[in-house]
mmCIF file of C-alpha atoms in Angstrom:
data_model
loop_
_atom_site.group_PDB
_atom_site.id
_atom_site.type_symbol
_atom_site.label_atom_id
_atom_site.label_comp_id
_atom_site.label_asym_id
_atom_site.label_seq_id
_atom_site.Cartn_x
_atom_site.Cartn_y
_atom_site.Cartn_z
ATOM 1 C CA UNK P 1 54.247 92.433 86.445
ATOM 2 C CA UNK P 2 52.573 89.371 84.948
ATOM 3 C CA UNK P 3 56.461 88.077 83.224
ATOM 4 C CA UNK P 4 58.062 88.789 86.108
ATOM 5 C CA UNK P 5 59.819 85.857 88.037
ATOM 6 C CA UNK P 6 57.968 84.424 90.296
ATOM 7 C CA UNK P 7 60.034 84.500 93.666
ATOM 8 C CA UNK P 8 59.444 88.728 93.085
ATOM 9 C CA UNK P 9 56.912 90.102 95.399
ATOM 10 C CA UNK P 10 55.839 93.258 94.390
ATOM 11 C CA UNK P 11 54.790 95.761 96.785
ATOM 12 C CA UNK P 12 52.791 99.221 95.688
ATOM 13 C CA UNK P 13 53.744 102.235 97.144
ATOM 14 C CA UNK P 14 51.571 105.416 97.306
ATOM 15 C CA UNK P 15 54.052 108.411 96.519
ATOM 16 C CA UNK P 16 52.140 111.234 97.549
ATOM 17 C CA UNK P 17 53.373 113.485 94.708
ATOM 18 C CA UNK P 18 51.345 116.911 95.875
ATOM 19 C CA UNK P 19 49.619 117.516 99.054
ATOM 20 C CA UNK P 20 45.832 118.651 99.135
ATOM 21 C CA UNK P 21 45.074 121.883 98.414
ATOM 22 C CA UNK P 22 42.211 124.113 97.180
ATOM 23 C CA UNK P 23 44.311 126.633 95.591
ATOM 24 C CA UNK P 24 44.102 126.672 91.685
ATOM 25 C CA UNK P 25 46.962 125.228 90.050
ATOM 26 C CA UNK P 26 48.910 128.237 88.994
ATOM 27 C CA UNK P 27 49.311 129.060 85.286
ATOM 28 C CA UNK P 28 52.633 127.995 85.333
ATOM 29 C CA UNK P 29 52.358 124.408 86.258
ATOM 30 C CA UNK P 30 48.901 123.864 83.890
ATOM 31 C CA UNK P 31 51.334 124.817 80.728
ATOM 32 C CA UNK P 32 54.278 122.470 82.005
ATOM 33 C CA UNK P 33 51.902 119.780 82.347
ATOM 34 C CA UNK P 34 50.086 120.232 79.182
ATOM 35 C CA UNK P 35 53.220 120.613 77.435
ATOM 36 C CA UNK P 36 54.102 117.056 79.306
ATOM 37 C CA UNK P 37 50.889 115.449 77.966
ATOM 38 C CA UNK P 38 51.836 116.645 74.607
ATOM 39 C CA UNK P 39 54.803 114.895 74.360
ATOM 40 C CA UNK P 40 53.772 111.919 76.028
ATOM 41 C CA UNK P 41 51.322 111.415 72.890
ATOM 42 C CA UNK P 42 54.199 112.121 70.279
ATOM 43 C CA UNK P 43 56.623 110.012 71.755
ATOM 44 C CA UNK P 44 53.981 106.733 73.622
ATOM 45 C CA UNK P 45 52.095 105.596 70.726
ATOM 46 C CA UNK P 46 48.166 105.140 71.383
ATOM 47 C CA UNK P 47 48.505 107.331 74.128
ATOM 48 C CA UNK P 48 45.756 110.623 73.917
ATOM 49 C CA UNK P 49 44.759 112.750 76.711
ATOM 50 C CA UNK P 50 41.409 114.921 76.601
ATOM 51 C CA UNK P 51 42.669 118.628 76.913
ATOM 52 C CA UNK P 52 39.330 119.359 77.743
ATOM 53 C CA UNK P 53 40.252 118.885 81.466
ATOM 54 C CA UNK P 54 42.175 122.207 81.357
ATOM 55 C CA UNK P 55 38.877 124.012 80.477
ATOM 56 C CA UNK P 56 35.781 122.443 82.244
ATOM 57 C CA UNK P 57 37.492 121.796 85.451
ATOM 58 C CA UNK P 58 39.071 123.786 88.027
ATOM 59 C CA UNK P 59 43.160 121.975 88.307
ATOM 60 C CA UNK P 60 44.115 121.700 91.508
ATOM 61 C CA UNK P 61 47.809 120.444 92.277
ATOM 62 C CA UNK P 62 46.279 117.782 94.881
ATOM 63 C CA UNK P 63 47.493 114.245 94.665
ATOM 64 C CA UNK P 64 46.710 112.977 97.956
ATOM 65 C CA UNK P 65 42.946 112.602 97.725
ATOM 66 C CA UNK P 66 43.431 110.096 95.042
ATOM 67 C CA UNK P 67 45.973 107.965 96.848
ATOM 68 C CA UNK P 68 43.749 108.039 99.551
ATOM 69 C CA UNK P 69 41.101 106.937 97.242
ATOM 70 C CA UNK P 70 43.385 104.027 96.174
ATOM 71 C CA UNK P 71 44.022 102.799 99.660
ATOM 72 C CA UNK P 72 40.070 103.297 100.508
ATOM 73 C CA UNK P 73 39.673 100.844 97.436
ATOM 74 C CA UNK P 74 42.474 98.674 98.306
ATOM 75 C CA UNK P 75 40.616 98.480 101.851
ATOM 76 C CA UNK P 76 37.872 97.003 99.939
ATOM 77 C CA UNK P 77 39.733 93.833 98.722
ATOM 78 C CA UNK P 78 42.268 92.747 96.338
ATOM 79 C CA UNK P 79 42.457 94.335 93.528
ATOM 80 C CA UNK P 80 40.191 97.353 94.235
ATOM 81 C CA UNK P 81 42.981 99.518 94.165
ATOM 82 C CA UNK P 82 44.223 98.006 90.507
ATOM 83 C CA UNK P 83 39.893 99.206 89.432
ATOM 84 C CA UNK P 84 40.146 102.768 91.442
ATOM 85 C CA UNK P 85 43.636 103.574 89.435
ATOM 86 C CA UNK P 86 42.465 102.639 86.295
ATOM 87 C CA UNK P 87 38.843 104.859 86.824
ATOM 88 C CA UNK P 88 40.996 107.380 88.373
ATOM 89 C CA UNK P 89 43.097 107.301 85.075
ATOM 90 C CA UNK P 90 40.358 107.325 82.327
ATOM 91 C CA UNK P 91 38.420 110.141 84.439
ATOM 92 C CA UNK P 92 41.543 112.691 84.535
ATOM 93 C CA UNK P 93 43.389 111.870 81.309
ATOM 94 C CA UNK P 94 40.449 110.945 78.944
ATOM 95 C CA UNK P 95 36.696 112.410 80.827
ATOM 96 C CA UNK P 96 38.221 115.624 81.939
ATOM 97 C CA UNK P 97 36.998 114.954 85.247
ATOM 98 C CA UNK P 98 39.183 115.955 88.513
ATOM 99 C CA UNK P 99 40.180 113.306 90.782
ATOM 100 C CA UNK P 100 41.406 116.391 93.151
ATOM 101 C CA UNK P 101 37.466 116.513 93.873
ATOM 102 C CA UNK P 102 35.954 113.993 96.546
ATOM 103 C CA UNK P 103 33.170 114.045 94.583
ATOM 104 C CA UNK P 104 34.829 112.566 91.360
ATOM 105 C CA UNK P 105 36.190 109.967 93.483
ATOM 106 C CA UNK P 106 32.990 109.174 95.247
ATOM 107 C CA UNK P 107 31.177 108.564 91.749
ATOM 108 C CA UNK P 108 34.185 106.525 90.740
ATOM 109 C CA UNK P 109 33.815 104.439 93.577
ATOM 110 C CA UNK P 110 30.217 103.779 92.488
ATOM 111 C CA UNK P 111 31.203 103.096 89.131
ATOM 112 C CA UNK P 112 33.628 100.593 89.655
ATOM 113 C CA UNK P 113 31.312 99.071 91.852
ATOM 114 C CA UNK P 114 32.561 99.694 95.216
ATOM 115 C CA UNK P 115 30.180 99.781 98.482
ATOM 116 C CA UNK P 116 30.634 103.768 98.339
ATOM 117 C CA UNK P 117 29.439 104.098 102.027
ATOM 118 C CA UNK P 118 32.317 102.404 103.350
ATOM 119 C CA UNK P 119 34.551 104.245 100.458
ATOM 120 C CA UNK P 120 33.887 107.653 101.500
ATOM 121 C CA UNK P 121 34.539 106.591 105.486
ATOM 122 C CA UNK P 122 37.720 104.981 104.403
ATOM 123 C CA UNK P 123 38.235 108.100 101.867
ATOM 124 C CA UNK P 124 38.262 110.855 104.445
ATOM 125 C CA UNK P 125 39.644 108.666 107.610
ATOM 126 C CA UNK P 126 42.617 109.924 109.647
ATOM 127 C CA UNK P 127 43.697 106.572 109.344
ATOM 128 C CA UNK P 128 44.004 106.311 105.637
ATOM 129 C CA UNK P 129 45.846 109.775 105.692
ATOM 130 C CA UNK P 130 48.141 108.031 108.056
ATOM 131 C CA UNK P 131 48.782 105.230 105.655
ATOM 132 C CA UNK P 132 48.988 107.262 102.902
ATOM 133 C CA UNK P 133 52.113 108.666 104.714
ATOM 134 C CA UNK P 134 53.480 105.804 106.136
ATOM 135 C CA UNK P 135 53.647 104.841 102.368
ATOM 136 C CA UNK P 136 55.082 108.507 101.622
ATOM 137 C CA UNK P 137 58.231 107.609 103.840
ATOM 138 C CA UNK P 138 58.607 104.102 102.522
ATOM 139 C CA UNK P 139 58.727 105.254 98.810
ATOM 140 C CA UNK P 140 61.414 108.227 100.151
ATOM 141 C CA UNK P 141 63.366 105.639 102.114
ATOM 142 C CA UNK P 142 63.877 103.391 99.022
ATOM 143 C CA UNK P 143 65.318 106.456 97.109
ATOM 144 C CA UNK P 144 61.983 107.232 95.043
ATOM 145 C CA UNK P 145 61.926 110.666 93.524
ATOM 146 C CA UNK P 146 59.678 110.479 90.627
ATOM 147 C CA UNK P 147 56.301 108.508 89.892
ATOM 148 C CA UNK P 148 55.913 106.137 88.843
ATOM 149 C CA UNK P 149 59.453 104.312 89.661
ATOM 150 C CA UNK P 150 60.220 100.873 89.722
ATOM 151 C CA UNK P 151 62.552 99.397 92.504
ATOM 152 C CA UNK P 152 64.324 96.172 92.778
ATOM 153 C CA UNK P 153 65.044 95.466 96.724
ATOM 154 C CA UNK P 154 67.516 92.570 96.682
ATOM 155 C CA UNK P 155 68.489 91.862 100.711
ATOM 156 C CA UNK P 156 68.642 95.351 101.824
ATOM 157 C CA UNK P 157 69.647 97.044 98.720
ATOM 158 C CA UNK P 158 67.895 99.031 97.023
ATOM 159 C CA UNK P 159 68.234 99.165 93.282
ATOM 160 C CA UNK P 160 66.070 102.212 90.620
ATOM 161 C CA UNK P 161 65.082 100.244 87.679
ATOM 162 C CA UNK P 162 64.413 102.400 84.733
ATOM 163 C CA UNK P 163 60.415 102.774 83.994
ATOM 164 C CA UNK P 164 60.305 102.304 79.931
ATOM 165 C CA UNK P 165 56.635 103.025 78.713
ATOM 166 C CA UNK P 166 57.460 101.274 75.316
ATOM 167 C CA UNK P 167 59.195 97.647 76.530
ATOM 168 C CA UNK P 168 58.361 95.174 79.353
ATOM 169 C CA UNK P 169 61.776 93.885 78.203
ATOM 170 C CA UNK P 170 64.110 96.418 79.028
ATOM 171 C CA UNK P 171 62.865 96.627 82.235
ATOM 172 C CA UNK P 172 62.757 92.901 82.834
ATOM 173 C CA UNK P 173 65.853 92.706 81.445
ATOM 174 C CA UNK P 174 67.637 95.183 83.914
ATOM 175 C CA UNK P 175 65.706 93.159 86.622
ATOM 176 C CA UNK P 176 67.283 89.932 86.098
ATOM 177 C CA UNK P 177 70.395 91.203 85.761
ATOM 178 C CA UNK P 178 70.427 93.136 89.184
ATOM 179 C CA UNK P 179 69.260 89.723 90.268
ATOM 180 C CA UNK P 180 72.177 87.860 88.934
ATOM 181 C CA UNK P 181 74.796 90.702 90.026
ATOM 182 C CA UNK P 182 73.096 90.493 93.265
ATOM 183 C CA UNK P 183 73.459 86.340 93.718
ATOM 184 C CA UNK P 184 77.243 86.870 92.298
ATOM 185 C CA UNK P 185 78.250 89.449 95.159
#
């Protein structure tokens, strides 16, 4: 985001991904995902994920509580929401701690220093739920299918940029040409 031109604005969308439940995450799903953190680590270098997370916790397929816990941070001030994903990040991938769980987020909230009263109002608000899927729709309308995704809105067309883990530069590079193609048409 940082090399990107400056006449960009970029605007962060909350996908959704799952809905909340608290059903277990079946069997199925647990392997796919493990399986997906596997290769993640043989094909993103430096990347490791704690695979204790499949044993001390109880997986839930429940995205929504930590989007709304990045738009009760974002409430918070600029930024916030950058320090929630991050916390959010380290506690699933690398504490084996569930950010399905109110609670998690709640301590994460604290830890990132956060005024944790006003969090968990903002957390569990009908208002951030209705956010959270106002977002949904946006991300949908632009053609978003997968998280994260990068899109280029040029006027008002839409263009997918391909997300590549390993190089700013591929994706900056597809950016600025969309940007010329766009200017030329």
């Amino acid at each position: 985001m940082q090399q990107l031109p400056q006449e960009i604005k970029v605007v962060k969308l909350l996908g959704g991904l799952a809905p909340d439940t608290d059903e277990p995450m079946p069997e199925e799903t647990r392997e796919r995902l493990q399986l997906t953190w596997r290769h993640i680590e043989q094909t993103v270098p430096g990347t490791r994920f704690n695979f204790d997370f499949w044993h001390r916790t109880t997986p839930r397929r429940a995205t929504w509580p930590a989007c709304r816990a990045m738009l009760a941070a974002r409430a918070q001030g600029e930024g916030r929401d950058e320090a929630m994903l991050e916390a959010i990040q380290r506690a699933y991938y690398l504490q084996a701690r569930n950010p399905s769980d109110n609670d998690t987020l709640l301590a994460l909230a604290e830890e990132i220093g956060l005024d944790v009263e006003a969090f968990h109002h903002a957390l569990t608000a009908p208002a951030t739920q209705s956010q959270l899927l106002q977002e949904m729709a946006h991300a949908e309308a632009l053609g978003v299918d997968s998280y994260p995704s990068l899109v280029l809105t040029v006027n008002s067309s839409h263009w997918p940029v391909p997300v590549d883990y390993k190089s700013a530069e591929n994706m900056l590079a597809t950016i600025d040409w969309l940007l010329e193609e766009s200017v030329v048409n």
